[in-house]
mmCIF file of C-alpha atoms in Angstrom:
data_model
loop_
_atom_site.group_PDB
_atom_site.id
_atom_site.type_symbol
_atom_site.label_atom_id
_atom_site.label_comp_id
_atom_site.label_asym_id
_atom_site.label_seq_id
_atom_site.Cartn_x
_atom_site.Cartn_y
_atom_site.Cartn_z
ATOM 1 C CA UNK A 1 45.610 17.558 33.233
ATOM 2 C CA UNK A 2 47.843 18.885 30.487
ATOM 3 C CA UNK A 3 46.911 16.227 27.677
ATOM 4 C CA UNK A 4 46.546 18.072 24.249
ATOM 5 C CA UNK A 5 44.485 16.219 21.695
ATOM 6 C CA UNK A 6 45.981 15.908 18.405
ATOM 7 C CA UNK A 7 43.557 14.268 15.923
ATOM 8 C CA UNK A 8 45.523 15.564 13.091
ATOM 9 C CA UNK A 9 47.841 12.632 13.174
ATOM 10 C CA UNK A 10 44.842 10.330 13.213
ATOM 11 C CA UNK A 11 43.427 12.113 10.011
ATOM 12 C CA UNK A 12 46.583 11.763 8.182
ATOM 13 C CA UNK A 13 46.671 7.897 8.680
ATOM 14 C CA UNK A 14 42.901 7.713 8.281
ATOM 15 C CA UNK A 15 43.125 5.789 4.890
ATOM 16 C CA UNK A 16 44.825 2.900 6.765
ATOM 17 C CA UNK A 17 42.205 3.037 9.419
ATOM 18 C CA UNK A 18 39.485 2.738 6.247
ATOM 19 C CA UNK A 19 41.558 -0.299 5.039
ATOM 20 C CA UNK A 20 41.158 -1.823 8.472
ATOM 21 C CA UNK A 21 37.619 -1.193 8.623
ATOM 22 C CA UNK A 22 36.964 -2.803 5.151
ATOM 23 C CA UNK A 23 38.975 -6.012 6.568
ATOM 24 C CA UNK A 24 36.912 -6.088 9.517
ATOM 25 C CA UNK A 25 33.648 -6.049 7.581
ATOM 26 C CA UNK A 26 34.926 -8.696 5.289
ATOM 27 C CA UNK A 27 36.190 -10.738 7.959
ATOM 28 C CA UNK A 28 32.569 -10.360 9.777
ATOM 29 C CA UNK A 29 30.627 -11.181 6.718
ATOM 30 C CA UNK A 30 32.682 -14.305 5.968
ATOM 31 C CA UNK A 31 32.729 -15.711 9.227
ATOM 32 C CA UNK A 32 29.089 -15.107 9.816
ATOM 33 C CA UNK A 33 28.164 -16.830 6.372
ATOM 34 C CA UNK A 34 30.260 -19.972 7.170
ATOM 35 C CA UNK A 35 29.100 -20.006 10.635
ATOM 36 C CA UNK A 36 25.394 -19.889 9.480
ATOM 37 C CA UNK A 37 26.138 -22.631 6.994
ATOM 38 C CA UNK A 38 27.735 -24.874 9.797
ATOM 39 C CA UNK A 39 24.723 -23.773 12.278
ATOM 40 C CA UNK A 40 21.948 -24.831 9.638
ATOM 41 C CA UNK A 41 23.824 -28.306 8.918
ATOM 42 C CA UNK A 42 24.415 -28.853 12.757
ATOM 43 C CA UNK A 43 21.164 -27.889 13.704
ATOM 44 C CA UNK A 44 19.167 -30.087 11.117
ATOM 45 C CA UNK A 45 21.551 -33.041 12.426
ATOM 46 C CA UNK A 46 20.706 -32.395 15.898
ATOM 47 C CA UNK A 47 16.963 -32.286 15.274
ATOM 48 C CA UNK A 48 16.628 -35.226 12.634
ATOM 49 C CA UNK A 49 19.749 -37.368 12.838
ATOM 50 C CA UNK A 50 20.524 -40.521 14.197
ATOM 51 C CA UNK A 51 21.892 -40.603 17.780
ATOM 52 C CA UNK A 52 25.467 -40.923 17.015
ATOM 53 C CA UNK A 53 25.425 -37.777 14.697
ATOM 54 C CA UNK A 54 23.716 -35.814 17.411
ATOM 55 C CA UNK A 55 26.169 -36.643 20.042
ATOM 56 C CA UNK A 56 29.033 -35.483 17.653
ATOM 57 C CA UNK A 57 27.069 -32.274 17.060
ATOM 58 C CA UNK A 58 26.684 -31.917 20.921
ATOM 59 C CA UNK A 59 30.414 -32.328 21.711
ATOM 60 C CA UNK A 60 31.334 -29.613 19.197
ATOM 61 C CA UNK A 61 28.929 -26.913 20.338
ATOM 62 C CA UNK A 62 29.748 -28.026 23.917
ATOM 63 C CA UNK A 63 33.474 -27.658 23.126
ATOM 64 C CA UNK A 64 33.292 -24.251 21.450
ATOM 65 C CA UNK A 65 30.650 -22.526 23.447
ATOM 66 C CA UNK A 66 32.618 -23.335 26.771
ATOM 67 C CA UNK A 67 35.993 -22.511 25.589
ATOM 68 C CA UNK A 68 37.077 -18.654 24.839
ATOM 69 C CA UNK A 69 37.160 -17.613 21.228
ATOM 70 C CA UNK A 70 40.775 -16.305 21.682
ATOM 71 C CA UNK A 71 41.943 -19.613 23.149
ATOM 72 C CA UNK A 72 40.486 -21.249 19.817
ATOM 73 C CA UNK A 73 42.186 -18.758 17.706
ATOM 74 C CA UNK A 74 45.322 -19.178 19.417
ATOM 75 C CA UNK A 75 45.321 -23.197 19.171
ATOM 76 C CA UNK A 76 44.970 -22.621 15.137
ATOM 77 C CA UNK A 77 47.709 -20.113 15.145
ATOM 78 C CA UNK A 78 50.189 -21.277 17.680
ATOM 79 C CA UNK A 79 49.120 -24.649 18.031
ATOM 80 C CA UNK A 80 48.494 -26.030 14.789
ATOM 81 C CA UNK A 81 52.263 -25.258 13.419
ATOM 82 C CA UNK A 82 53.608 -27.616 15.746
ATOM 83 C CA UNK A 83 51.844 -30.381 14.071
ATOM 84 C CA UNK A 84 53.040 -29.172 10.811
ATOM 85 C CA UNK A 85 50.109 -27.019 9.592
ATOM 86 C CA UNK A 86 50.561 -23.571 9.096
ATOM 87 C CA UNK A 87 47.977 -21.058 8.077
ATOM 88 C CA UNK A 88 48.218 -17.231 7.586
ATOM 89 C CA UNK A 89 47.191 -15.085 10.399
ATOM 90 C CA UNK A 90 43.907 -13.892 8.662
ATOM 91 C CA UNK A 91 42.967 -17.410 7.859
ATOM 92 C CA UNK A 92 43.423 -18.399 11.439
ATOM 93 C CA UNK A 93 41.097 -15.501 12.505
ATOM 94 C CA UNK A 94 38.480 -16.354 9.927
ATOM 95 C CA UNK A 95 38.589 -20.088 10.581
ATOM 96 C CA UNK A 96 38.351 -19.458 14.340
ATOM 97 C CA UNK A 97 35.394 -17.181 14.150
ATOM 98 C CA UNK A 98 33.553 -19.442 11.506
ATOM 99 C CA UNK A 99 33.822 -22.450 13.876
ATOM 100 C CA UNK A 100 32.740 -20.325 16.908
ATOM 101 C CA UNK A 101 29.836 -18.696 15.089
ATOM 102 C CA UNK A 102 28.657 -21.923 14.062
ATOM 103 C CA UNK A 103 28.278 -23.553 17.405
ATOM 104 C CA UNK A 104 26.117 -20.308 18.450
ATOM 105 C CA UNK A 105 24.090 -20.351 15.607
ATOM 106 C CA UNK A 106 23.410 -23.965 16.047
ATOM 107 C CA UNK A 107 22.031 -23.362 19.192
ATOM 108 C CA UNK A 108 19.804 -20.335 17.783
ATOM 109 C CA UNK A 109 18.753 -22.179 14.738
ATOM 110 C CA UNK A 110 17.842 -25.211 16.955
ATOM 111 C CA UNK A 111 15.661 -23.298 18.952
ATOM 112 C CA UNK A 112 13.970 -22.028 15.601
ATOM 113 C CA UNK A 113 13.561 -25.814 14.385
ATOM 114 C CA UNK A 114 11.765 -26.519 17.739
ATOM 115 C CA UNK A 115 9.111 -23.714 16.790
ATOM 116 C CA UNK A 116 8.128 -25.366 13.521
ATOM 117 C CA UNK A 117 4.742 -26.846 14.088
ATOM 118 C CA UNK A 118 4.711 -30.678 13.654
ATOM 119 C CA UNK A 119 1.548 -30.080 11.382
ATOM 120 C CA UNK A 120 3.625 -28.257 8.736
ATOM 121 C CA UNK A 121 6.243 -31.162 8.811
ATOM 122 C CA UNK A 122 3.625 -33.643 8.291
ATOM 123 C CA UNK A 123 2.176 -31.750 5.413
ATOM 124 C CA UNK A 124 5.609 -31.563 3.634
ATOM 125 C CA UNK A 125 6.058 -35.484 4.221
ATOM 126 C CA UNK A 126 2.583 -36.181 2.999
ATOM 127 C CA UNK A 127 3.583 -34.107 -0.428
ATOM 128 C CA UNK A 128 6.576 -36.396 -0.602
ATOM 129 C CA UNK A 129 9.187 -33.822 0.195
ATOM 130 C CA UNK A 130 12.664 -35.143 1.090
ATOM 131 C CA UNK A 131 14.432 -33.846 4.290
ATOM 132 C CA UNK A 132 16.300 -31.329 2.402
ATOM 133 C CA UNK A 133 13.179 -29.778 0.833
ATOM 134 C CA UNK A 134 11.386 -29.650 4.138
ATOM 135 C CA UNK A 135 14.447 -27.585 5.547
ATOM 136 C CA UNK A 136 14.376 -25.275 2.519
ATOM 137 C CA UNK A 137 10.605 -24.647 1.694
ATOM 138 C CA UNK A 138 9.031 -25.211 5.175
ATOM 139 C CA UNK A 139 11.674 -25.046 8.046
ATOM 140 C CA UNK A 140 13.966 -21.985 6.888
ATOM 141 C CA UNK A 141 11.055 -19.522 5.899
ATOM 142 C CA UNK A 142 9.287 -20.211 9.428
ATOM 143 C CA UNK A 143 12.481 -19.954 11.639
ATOM 144 C CA UNK A 144 13.802 -16.850 9.726
ATOM 145 C CA UNK A 145 10.974 -14.785 11.195
ATOM 146 C CA UNK A 146 11.196 -16.190 14.794
ATOM 147 C CA UNK A 147 15.012 -16.041 15.062
ATOM 148 C CA UNK A 148 15.959 -13.364 12.636
ATOM 149 C CA UNK A 149 16.476 -10.490 15.332
ATOM 150 C CA UNK A 150 18.556 -12.657 17.461
ATOM 151 C CA UNK A 151 20.759 -13.929 14.162
ATOM 152 C CA UNK A 152 21.091 -10.158 13.207
ATOM 153 C CA UNK A 153 22.388 -9.313 16.760
ATOM 154 C CA UNK A 154 24.886 -12.161 16.708
ATOM 155 C CA UNK A 155 26.290 -10.593 13.430
ATOM 156 C CA UNK A 156 27.087 -7.342 15.110
ATOM 157 C CA UNK A 157 28.695 -9.231 17.925
ATOM 158 C CA UNK A 158 31.169 -11.144 15.537
ATOM 159 C CA UNK A 159 31.768 -8.084 13.759
ATOM 160 C CA UNK A 160 32.538 -5.602 16.427
ATOM 161 C CA UNK A 161 33.918 -8.022 19.329
ATOM 162 C CA UNK A 162 35.092 -10.996 17.165
ATOM 163 C CA UNK A 163 37.347 -9.563 14.604
ATOM 164 C CA UNK A 164 38.981 -7.207 16.989
ATOM 165 C CA UNK A 165 40.603 -10.281 18.566
ATOM 166 C CA UNK A 166 42.632 -10.700 15.333
ATOM 167 C CA UNK A 167 44.658 -7.648 16.599
ATOM 168 C CA UNK A 168 46.426 -9.997 19.050
ATOM 169 C CA UNK A 169 47.762 -12.483 16.203
ATOM 170 C CA UNK A 170 48.817 -9.430 13.934
ATOM 171 C CA UNK A 171 45.595 -9.261 11.704
ATOM 172 C CA UNK A 172 45.549 -5.587 10.369
ATOM 173 C CA UNK A 173 41.788 -5.299 10.868
ATOM 174 C CA UNK A 174 40.585 -2.089 12.558
ATOM 175 C CA UNK A 175 41.604 -2.757 16.022
ATOM 176 C CA UNK A 176 45.033 -4.021 14.703
ATOM 177 C CA UNK A 177 45.618 -0.917 12.477
ATOM 178 C CA UNK A 178 44.980 1.538 15.342
ATOM 179 C CA UNK A 179 47.416 -0.555 17.751
ATOM 180 C CA UNK A 180 50.096 -0.450 14.902
ATOM 181 C CA UNK A 181 49.759 3.402 14.272
ATOM 182 C CA UNK A 182 49.480 4.195 17.829
ATOM 183 C CA UNK A 183 52.922 2.345 18.649
ATOM 184 C CA UNK A 184 54.465 4.821 16.231
ATOM 185 C CA UNK A 185 53.442 8.072 17.649
ATOM 186 C CA UNK A 186 51.831 7.116 21.240
ATOM 187 C CA UNK A 187 48.730 8.789 20.307
ATOM 188 C CA UNK A 188 46.512 6.077 21.778
ATOM 189 C CA UNK A 189 43.733 8.088 23.187
ATOM 190 C CA UNK A 190 43.141 9.803 19.697
ATOM 191 C CA UNK A 191 43.397 6.669 17.801
ATOM 192 C CA UNK A 192 41.411 4.472 20.222
ATOM 193 C CA UNK A 193 38.505 7.402 20.128
ATOM 194 C CA UNK A 194 38.331 7.428 16.153
ATOM 195 C CA UNK A 195 38.309 3.728 15.911
ATOM 196 C CA UNK A 196 35.476 3.358 18.668
ATOM 197 C CA UNK A 197 33.625 5.884 16.614
ATOM 198 C CA UNK A 198 34.221 4.146 13.686
ATOM 199 C CA UNK A 199 32.955 0.857 14.972
ATOM 200 C CA UNK A 200 29.578 2.504 15.818
ATOM 201 C CA UNK A 201 29.345 3.637 12.173
ATOM 202 C CA UNK A 202 30.095 -0.052 11.198
ATOM 203 C CA UNK A 203 27.403 -1.451 13.540
ATOM 204 C CA UNK A 204 24.926 1.415 12.492
ATOM 205 C CA UNK A 205 25.540 0.255 8.730
ATOM 206 C CA UNK A 206 25.274 -3.374 9.403
ATOM 207 C CA UNK A 207 21.995 -3.053 11.459
ATOM 208 C CA UNK A 208 20.468 -1.143 8.583
ATOM 209 C CA UNK A 209 21.457 -3.569 5.897
ATOM 210 C CA UNK A 210 20.262 -6.445 8.249
ATOM 211 C CA UNK A 211 16.932 -4.733 8.821
ATOM 212 C CA UNK A 212 16.270 -4.129 5.375
ATOM 213 C CA UNK A 213 17.434 -7.659 4.410
ATOM 214 C CA UNK A 214 15.118 -8.938 6.718
ATOM 215 C CA UNK A 215 12.149 -7.101 5.544
ATOM 216 C CA UNK A 216 12.767 -7.770 1.916
ATOM 217 C CA UNK A 217 13.831 -11.463 2.389
ATOM 218 C CA UNK A 218 11.733 -12.749 5.457
ATOM 219 C CA UNK A 219 9.136 -9.911 5.927
ATOM 220 C CA UNK A 220 10.582 -9.363 9.420
ATOM 221 C CA UNK A 221 10.357 -5.942 10.921
ATOM 222 C CA UNK A 222 13.816 -6.068 12.655
ATOM 223 C CA UNK A 223 14.700 -3.238 14.685
ATOM 224 C CA UNK A 224 17.864 -0.826 14.105
ATOM 225 C CA UNK A 225 19.772 -1.085 17.593
#
């Protein structure tokens, strides 16, 4: 084996990789935030809404969770233009990841809803709370403690594996930047090695942030890694 590593080429373009890492982190945060909102609404509907709305939520969840995220993003990027809808590659990736996250977070949050004791709900109803107030003051604080670790882990999945799909539709996130730069000088091994390390750092930063957030906001002792 006569291969000689030349990491100097990578360091020369390291600012571009940092830009890609920043875009990766931003896409992951926005997709997770949008997915959490969708998941909370759908989990509420699935638990308390009339059966027609529950069926619609079930159709959404079943379709998204049983098809690859790549196919969903490809549909937005390649399929919708055929119908006259054309979005940027970043928008297609963000919308696809948000819808995908929303379906999985619906299942996670639904499990949290079912963990709420009936007596707590009845107490809220006795106090005259509306459904929105029950969700805000009773259900969300309760389920945060029970499902926070699973939700935090799912954020890591979106951040590391979800956003990297964007490289296939030309999004210059971290993986996309590595592919573009490697195609110029063919130092694939060096770039991918450095990028793998950067993903580990991103995951570590996100894990620390989520652990601190959980302890501050929900008094959850979330583990780091």
